[in-house]
PDB file of C-alpha atoms in Angstrom:
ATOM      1  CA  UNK I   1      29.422   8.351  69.603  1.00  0.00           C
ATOM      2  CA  UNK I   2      32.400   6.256  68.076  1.00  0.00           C
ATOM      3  CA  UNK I   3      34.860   4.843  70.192  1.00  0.00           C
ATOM      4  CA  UNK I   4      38.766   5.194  69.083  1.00  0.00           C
ATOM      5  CA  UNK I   5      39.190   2.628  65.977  1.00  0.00           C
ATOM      6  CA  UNK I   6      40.482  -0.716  67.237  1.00  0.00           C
ATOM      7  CA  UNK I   7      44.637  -1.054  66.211  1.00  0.00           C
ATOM      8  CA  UNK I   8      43.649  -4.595  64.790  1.00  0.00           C
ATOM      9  CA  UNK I   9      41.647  -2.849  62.141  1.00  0.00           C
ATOM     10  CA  UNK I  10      43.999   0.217  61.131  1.00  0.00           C
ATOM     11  CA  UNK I  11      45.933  -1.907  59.023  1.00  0.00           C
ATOM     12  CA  UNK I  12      42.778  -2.383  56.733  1.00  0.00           C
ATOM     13  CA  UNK I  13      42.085   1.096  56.312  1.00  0.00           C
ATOM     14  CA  UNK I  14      44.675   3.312  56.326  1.00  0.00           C
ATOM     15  CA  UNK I  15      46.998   3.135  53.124  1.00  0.00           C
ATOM     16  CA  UNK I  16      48.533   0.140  52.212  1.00  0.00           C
ATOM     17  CA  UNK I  17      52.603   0.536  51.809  1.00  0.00           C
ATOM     18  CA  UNK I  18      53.994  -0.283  48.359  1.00  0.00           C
ATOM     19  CA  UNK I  19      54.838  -3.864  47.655  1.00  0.00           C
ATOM     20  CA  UNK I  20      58.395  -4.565  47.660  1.00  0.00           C
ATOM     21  CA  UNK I  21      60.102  -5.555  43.984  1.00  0.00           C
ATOM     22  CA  UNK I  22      61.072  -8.795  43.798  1.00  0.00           C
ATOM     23  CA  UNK I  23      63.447 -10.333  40.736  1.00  0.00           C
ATOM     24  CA  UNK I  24      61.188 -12.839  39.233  1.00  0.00           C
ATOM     25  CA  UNK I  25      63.930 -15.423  38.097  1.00  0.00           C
ATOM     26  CA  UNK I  26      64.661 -15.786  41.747  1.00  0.00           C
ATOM     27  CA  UNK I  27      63.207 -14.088  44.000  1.00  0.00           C
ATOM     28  CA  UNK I  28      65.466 -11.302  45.182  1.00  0.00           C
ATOM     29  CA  UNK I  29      64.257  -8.223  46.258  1.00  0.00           C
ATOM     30  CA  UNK I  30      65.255  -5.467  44.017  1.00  0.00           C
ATOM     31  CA  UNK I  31      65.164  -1.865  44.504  1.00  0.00           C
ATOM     32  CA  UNK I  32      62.083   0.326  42.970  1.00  0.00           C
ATOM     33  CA  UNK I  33      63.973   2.255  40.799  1.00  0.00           C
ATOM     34  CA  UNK I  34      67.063   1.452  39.027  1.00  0.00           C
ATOM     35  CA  UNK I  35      66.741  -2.542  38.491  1.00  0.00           C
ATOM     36  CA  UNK I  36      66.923  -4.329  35.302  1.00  0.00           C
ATOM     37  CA  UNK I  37      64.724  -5.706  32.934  1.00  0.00           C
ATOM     38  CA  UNK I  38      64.708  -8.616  30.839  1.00  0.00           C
ATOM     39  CA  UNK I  39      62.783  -9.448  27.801  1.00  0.00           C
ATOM     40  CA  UNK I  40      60.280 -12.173  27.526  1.00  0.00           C
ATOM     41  CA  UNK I  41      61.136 -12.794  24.060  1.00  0.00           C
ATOM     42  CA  UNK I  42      58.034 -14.842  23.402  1.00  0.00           C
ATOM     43  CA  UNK I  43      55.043 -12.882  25.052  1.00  0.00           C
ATOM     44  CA  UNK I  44      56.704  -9.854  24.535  1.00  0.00           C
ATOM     45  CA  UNK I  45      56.875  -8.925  28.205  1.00  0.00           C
ATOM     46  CA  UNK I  46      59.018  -6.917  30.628  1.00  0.00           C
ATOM     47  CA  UNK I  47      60.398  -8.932  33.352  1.00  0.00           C
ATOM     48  CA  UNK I  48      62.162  -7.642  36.667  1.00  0.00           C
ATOM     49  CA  UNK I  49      65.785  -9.159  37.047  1.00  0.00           C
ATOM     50  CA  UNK I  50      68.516  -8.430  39.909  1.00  0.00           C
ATOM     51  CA  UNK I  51      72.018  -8.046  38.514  1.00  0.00           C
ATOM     52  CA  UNK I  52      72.928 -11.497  38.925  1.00  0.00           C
ATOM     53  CA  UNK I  53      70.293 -12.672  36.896  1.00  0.00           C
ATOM     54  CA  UNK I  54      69.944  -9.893  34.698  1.00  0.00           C
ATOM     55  CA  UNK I  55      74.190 -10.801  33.978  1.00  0.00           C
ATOM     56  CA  UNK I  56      73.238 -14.190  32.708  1.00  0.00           C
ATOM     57  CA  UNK I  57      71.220 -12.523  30.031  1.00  0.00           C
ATOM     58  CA  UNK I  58      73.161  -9.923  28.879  1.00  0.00           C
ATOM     59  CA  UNK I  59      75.154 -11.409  26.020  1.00  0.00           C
ATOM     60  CA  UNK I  60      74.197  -8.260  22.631  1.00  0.00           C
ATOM     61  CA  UNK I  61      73.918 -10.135  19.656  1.00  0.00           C
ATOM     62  CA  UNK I  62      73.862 -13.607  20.691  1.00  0.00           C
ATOM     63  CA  UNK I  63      70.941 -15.703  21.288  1.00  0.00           C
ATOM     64  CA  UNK I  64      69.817 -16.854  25.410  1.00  0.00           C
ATOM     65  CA  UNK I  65      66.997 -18.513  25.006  1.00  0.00           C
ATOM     66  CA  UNK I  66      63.609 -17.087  26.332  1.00  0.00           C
ATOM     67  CA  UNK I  67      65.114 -13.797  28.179  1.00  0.00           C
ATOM     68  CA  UNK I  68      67.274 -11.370  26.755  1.00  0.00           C
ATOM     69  CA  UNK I  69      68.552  -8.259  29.148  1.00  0.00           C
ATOM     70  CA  UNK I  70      67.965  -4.807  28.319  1.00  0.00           C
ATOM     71  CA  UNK I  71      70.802  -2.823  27.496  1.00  0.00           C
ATOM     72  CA  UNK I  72      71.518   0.648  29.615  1.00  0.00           C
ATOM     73  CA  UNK I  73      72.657   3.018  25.828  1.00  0.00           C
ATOM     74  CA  UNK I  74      71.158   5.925  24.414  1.00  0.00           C
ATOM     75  CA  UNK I  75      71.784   6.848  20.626  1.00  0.00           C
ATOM     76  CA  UNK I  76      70.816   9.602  18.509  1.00  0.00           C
ATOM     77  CA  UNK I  77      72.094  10.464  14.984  1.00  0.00           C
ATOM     78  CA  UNK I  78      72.492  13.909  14.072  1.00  0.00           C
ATOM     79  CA  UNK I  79      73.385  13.145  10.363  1.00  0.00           C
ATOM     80  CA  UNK I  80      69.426  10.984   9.759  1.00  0.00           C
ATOM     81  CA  UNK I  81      66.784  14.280   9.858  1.00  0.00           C
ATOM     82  CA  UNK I  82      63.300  13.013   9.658  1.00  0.00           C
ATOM     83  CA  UNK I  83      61.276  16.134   7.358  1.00  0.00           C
ATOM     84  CA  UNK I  84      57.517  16.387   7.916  1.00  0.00           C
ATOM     85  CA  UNK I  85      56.669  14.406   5.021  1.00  0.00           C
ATOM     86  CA  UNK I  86      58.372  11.518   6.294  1.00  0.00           C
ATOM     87  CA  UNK I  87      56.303  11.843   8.896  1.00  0.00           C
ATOM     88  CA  UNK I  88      52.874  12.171   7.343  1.00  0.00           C
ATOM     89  CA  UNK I  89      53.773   8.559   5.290  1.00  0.00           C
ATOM     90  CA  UNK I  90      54.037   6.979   8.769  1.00  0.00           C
ATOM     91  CA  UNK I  91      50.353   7.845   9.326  1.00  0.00           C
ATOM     92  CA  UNK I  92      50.716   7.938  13.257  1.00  0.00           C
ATOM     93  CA  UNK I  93      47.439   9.693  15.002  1.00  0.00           C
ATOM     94  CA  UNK I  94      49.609  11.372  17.635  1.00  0.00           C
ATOM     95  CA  UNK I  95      53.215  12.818  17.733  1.00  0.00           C
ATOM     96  CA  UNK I  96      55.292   9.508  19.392  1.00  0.00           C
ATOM     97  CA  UNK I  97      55.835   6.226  17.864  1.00  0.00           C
ATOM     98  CA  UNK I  98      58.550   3.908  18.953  1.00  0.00           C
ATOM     99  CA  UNK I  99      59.654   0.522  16.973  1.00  0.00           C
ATOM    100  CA  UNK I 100      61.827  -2.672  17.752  1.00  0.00           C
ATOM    101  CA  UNK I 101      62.906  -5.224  15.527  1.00  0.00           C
ATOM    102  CA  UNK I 102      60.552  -8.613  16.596  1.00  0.00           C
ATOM    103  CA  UNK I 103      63.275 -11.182  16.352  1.00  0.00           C
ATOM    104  CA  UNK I 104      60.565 -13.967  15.760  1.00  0.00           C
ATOM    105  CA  UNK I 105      58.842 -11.988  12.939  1.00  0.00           C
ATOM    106  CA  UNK I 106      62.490 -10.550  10.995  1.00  0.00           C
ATOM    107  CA  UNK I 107      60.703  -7.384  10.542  1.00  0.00           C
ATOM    108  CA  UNK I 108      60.101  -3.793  12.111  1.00  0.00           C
ATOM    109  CA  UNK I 109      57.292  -3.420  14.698  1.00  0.00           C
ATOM    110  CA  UNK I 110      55.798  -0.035  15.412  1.00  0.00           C
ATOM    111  CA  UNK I 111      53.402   1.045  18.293  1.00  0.00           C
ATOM    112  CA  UNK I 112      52.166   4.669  19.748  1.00  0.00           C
ATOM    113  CA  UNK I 113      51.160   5.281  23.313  1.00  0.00           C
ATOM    114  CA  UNK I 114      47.286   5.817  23.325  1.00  0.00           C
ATOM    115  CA  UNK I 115      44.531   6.056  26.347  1.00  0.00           C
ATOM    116  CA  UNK I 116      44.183   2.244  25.686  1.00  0.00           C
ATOM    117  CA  UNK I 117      47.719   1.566  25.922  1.00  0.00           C
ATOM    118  CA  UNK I 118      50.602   0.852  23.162  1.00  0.00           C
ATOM    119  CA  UNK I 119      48.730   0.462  19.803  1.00  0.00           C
ATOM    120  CA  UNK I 120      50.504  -1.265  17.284  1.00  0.00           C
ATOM    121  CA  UNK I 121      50.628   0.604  13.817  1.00  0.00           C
ATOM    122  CA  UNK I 122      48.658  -1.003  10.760  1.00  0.00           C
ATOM    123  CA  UNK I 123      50.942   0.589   8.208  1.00  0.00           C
ATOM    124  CA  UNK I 124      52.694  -1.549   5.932  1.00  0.00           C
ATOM    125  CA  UNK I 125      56.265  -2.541   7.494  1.00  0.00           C
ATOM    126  CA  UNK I 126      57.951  -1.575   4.078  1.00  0.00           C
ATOM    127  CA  UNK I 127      57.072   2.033   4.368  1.00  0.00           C
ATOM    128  CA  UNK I 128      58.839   1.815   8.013  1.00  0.00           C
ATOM    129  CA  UNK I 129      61.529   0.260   6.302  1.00  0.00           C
ATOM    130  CA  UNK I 130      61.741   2.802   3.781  1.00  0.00           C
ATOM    131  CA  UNK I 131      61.661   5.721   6.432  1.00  0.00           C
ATOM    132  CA  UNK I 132      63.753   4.294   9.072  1.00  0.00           C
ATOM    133  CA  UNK I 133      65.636   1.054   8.319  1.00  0.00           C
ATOM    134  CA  UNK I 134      68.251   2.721   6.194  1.00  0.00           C
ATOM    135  CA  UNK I 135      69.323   4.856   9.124  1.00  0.00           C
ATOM    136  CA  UNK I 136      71.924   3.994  11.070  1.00  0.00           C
ATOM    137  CA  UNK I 137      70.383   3.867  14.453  1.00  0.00           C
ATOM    138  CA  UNK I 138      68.399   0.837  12.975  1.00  0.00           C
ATOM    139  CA  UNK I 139      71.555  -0.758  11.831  1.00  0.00           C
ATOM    140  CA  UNK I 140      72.427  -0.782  15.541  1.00  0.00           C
ATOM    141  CA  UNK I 141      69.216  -1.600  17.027  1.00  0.00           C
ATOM    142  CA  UNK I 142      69.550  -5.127  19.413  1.00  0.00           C
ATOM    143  CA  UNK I 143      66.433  -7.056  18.431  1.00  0.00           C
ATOM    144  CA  UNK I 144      63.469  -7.229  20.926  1.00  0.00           C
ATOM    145  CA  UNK I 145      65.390  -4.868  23.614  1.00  0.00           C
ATOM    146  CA  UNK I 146      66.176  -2.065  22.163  1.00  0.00           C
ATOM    147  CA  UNK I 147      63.591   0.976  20.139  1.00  0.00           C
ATOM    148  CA  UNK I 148      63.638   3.372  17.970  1.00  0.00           C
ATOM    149  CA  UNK I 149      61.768   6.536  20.014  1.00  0.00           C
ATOM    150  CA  UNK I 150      60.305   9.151  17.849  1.00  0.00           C
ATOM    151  CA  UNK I 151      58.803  12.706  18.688  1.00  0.00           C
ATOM    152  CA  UNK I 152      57.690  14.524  16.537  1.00  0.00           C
ATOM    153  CA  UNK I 153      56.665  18.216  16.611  1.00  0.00           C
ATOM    154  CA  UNK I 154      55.964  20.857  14.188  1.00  0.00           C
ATOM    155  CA  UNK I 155      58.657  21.045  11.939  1.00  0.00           C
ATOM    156  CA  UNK I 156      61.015  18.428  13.918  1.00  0.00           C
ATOM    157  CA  UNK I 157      60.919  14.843  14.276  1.00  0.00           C
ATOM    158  CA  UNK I 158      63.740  12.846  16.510  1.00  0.00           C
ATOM    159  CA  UNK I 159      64.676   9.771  16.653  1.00  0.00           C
ATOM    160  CA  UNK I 160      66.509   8.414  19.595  1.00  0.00           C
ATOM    161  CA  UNK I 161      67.669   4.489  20.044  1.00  0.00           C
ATOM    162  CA  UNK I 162      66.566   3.880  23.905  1.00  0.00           C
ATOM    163  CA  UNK I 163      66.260   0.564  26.024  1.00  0.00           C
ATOM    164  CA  UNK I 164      62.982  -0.818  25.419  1.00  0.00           C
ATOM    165  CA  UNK I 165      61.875  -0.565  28.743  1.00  0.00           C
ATOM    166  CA  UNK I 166      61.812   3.420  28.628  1.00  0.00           C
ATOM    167  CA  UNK I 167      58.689   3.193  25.775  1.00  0.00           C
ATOM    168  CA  UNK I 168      56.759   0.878  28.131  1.00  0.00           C
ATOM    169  CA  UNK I 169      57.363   3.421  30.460  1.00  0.00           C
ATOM    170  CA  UNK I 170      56.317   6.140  28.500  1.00  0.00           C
ATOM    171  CA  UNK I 171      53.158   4.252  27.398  1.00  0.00           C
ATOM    172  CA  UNK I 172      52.129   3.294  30.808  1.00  0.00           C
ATOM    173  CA  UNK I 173      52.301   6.869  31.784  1.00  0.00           C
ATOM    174  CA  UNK I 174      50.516   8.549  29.041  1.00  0.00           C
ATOM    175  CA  UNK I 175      47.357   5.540  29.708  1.00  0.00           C
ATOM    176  CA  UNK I 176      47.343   7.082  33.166  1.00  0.00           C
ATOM    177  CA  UNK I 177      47.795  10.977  32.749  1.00  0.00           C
ATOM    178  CA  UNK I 178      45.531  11.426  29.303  1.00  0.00           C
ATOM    179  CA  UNK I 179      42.940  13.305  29.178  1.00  0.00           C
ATOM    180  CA  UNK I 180      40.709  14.356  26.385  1.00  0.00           C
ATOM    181  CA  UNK I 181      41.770  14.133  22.346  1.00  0.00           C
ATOM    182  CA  UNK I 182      45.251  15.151  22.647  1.00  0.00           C
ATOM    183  CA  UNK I 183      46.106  14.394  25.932  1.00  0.00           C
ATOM    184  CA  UNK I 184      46.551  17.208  27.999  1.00  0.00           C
ATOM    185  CA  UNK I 185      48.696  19.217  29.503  1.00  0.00           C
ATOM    186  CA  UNK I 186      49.705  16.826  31.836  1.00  0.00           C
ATOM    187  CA  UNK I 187      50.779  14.565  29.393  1.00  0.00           C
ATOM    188  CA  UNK I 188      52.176  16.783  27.169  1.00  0.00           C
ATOM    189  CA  UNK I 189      54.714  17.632  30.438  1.00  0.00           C
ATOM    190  CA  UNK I 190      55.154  14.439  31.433  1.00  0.00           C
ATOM    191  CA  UNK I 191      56.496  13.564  27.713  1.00  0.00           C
ATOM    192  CA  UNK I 192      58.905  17.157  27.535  1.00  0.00           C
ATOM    193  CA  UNK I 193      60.297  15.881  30.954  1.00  0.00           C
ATOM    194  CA  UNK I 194      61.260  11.977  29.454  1.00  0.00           C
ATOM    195  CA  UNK I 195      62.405  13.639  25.892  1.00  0.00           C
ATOM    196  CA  UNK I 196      64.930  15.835  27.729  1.00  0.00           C
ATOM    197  CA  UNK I 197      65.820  12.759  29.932  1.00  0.00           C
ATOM    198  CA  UNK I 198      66.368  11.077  26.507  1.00  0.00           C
ATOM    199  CA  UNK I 199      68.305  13.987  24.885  1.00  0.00           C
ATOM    200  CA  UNK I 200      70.465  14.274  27.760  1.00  0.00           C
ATOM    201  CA  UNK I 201      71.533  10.662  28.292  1.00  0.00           C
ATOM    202  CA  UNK I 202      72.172   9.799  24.189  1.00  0.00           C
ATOM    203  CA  UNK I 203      75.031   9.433  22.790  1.00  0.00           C
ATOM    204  CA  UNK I 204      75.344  11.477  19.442  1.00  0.00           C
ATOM    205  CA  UNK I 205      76.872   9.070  16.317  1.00  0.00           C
ATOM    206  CA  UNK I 206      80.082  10.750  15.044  1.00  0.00           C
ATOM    207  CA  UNK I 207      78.979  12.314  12.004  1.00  0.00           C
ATOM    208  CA  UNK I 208      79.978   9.472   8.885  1.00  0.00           C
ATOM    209  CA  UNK I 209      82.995  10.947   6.670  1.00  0.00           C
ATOM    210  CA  UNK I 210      83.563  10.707   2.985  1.00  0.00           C
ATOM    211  CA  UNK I 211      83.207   7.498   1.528  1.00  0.00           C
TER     212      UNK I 211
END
């Protein structure tokens, strides 16, 4: 017959409480949800910043060095429709695809969420160009921090400028929810739930007038 488990040892079996978010510029702790990111230009990675840091950063269209903050906007264009044959040059296995301009490379970059993680496209950046980089979403698009987000459905494709951090968001999540060749169903929710979060924070572009 067991005994009741020691207290000393209850902290090593039951569940472990989440660790606390810390800015890693200096140390603050930051709340879960709802802090800000900063780019790390060079490696490409997300990094957690409080406001103060995140502040020093946060400077659009002029250079800071190894960080760069991550805007807060949402854009969409009504006036730049995306037909399914635009779609079927981008040659993208599954129905999202998000790009960023790589500041260090002066060109488009395109990935798609996959079971593996974000998989970067092998299509020749000129046909992005052609499809996309006459829009004017792209004309707006912050280098390195900022994304074109595209969804793309049976007879619709959008296109959505977002903070960067939202697509590694959305490729995080669909590594951990899919299941099988197309995903699921839980991953087919979990990406109608952040497209109407996307549609309901943008923006839309005032439609251009005559020239």
């Amino acid at each position: 017959m067991t005994g009741p488990r020691p207290q000393g040892l209850r902290r090593f079996t039951g569940p472990r409480p989440p660790r606390p978010e810390h800015c890693e510029l200096c140390g603050t702790p930051v709340p879960p949800d709802g802090h800000r990111h900063l780019v790390e230009t060079e490696k490409r990675a997300l990094v957690c910043a409080c406001t103060a840091c995140a502040l020093l950063f946060d400077r659009p269209g002029t250079p800071t060095g190894r960080y760069r903050a991550v805007p807060d906007r949402y854009l969409s264009d009504p006036g730049h429709h995306l037909d399914d044959a635009a779609w079927e040059l981008l040659r993208i296995p599954v129905g999202v695809a998000f790009l960023f301009r790589n500041a260090a490379l002066g060109r488009l970059v395109a990935l798609y969420p996959s079971p593996a993680g974000a998989t970067e496209s092998e299509l020749d950046p000129d046909t992005w160009q052609s499809v996309l980089g006459a829009g004017r979403l792209a004309a707006l698009l912050e280098p390195d921090v900022e994304a074109l987000l595209l969804h793309h459905t049976p007879g619709r494709t959008t296109c959505h400028l977002v903070p960067i951090d939202l697509c590694y968001e959305l490729v995080g999540r669909m590594r951990l929810l899919w299941r099988g060749f197309d995903g699921g169903a839980e991953a087919r929710a979990a990406l109608d739930t952040l497209f109407a979060h996307v549609e309901a924070r943008a923006k839309v572009l005032a439609e251009a007038g005559p020239s």
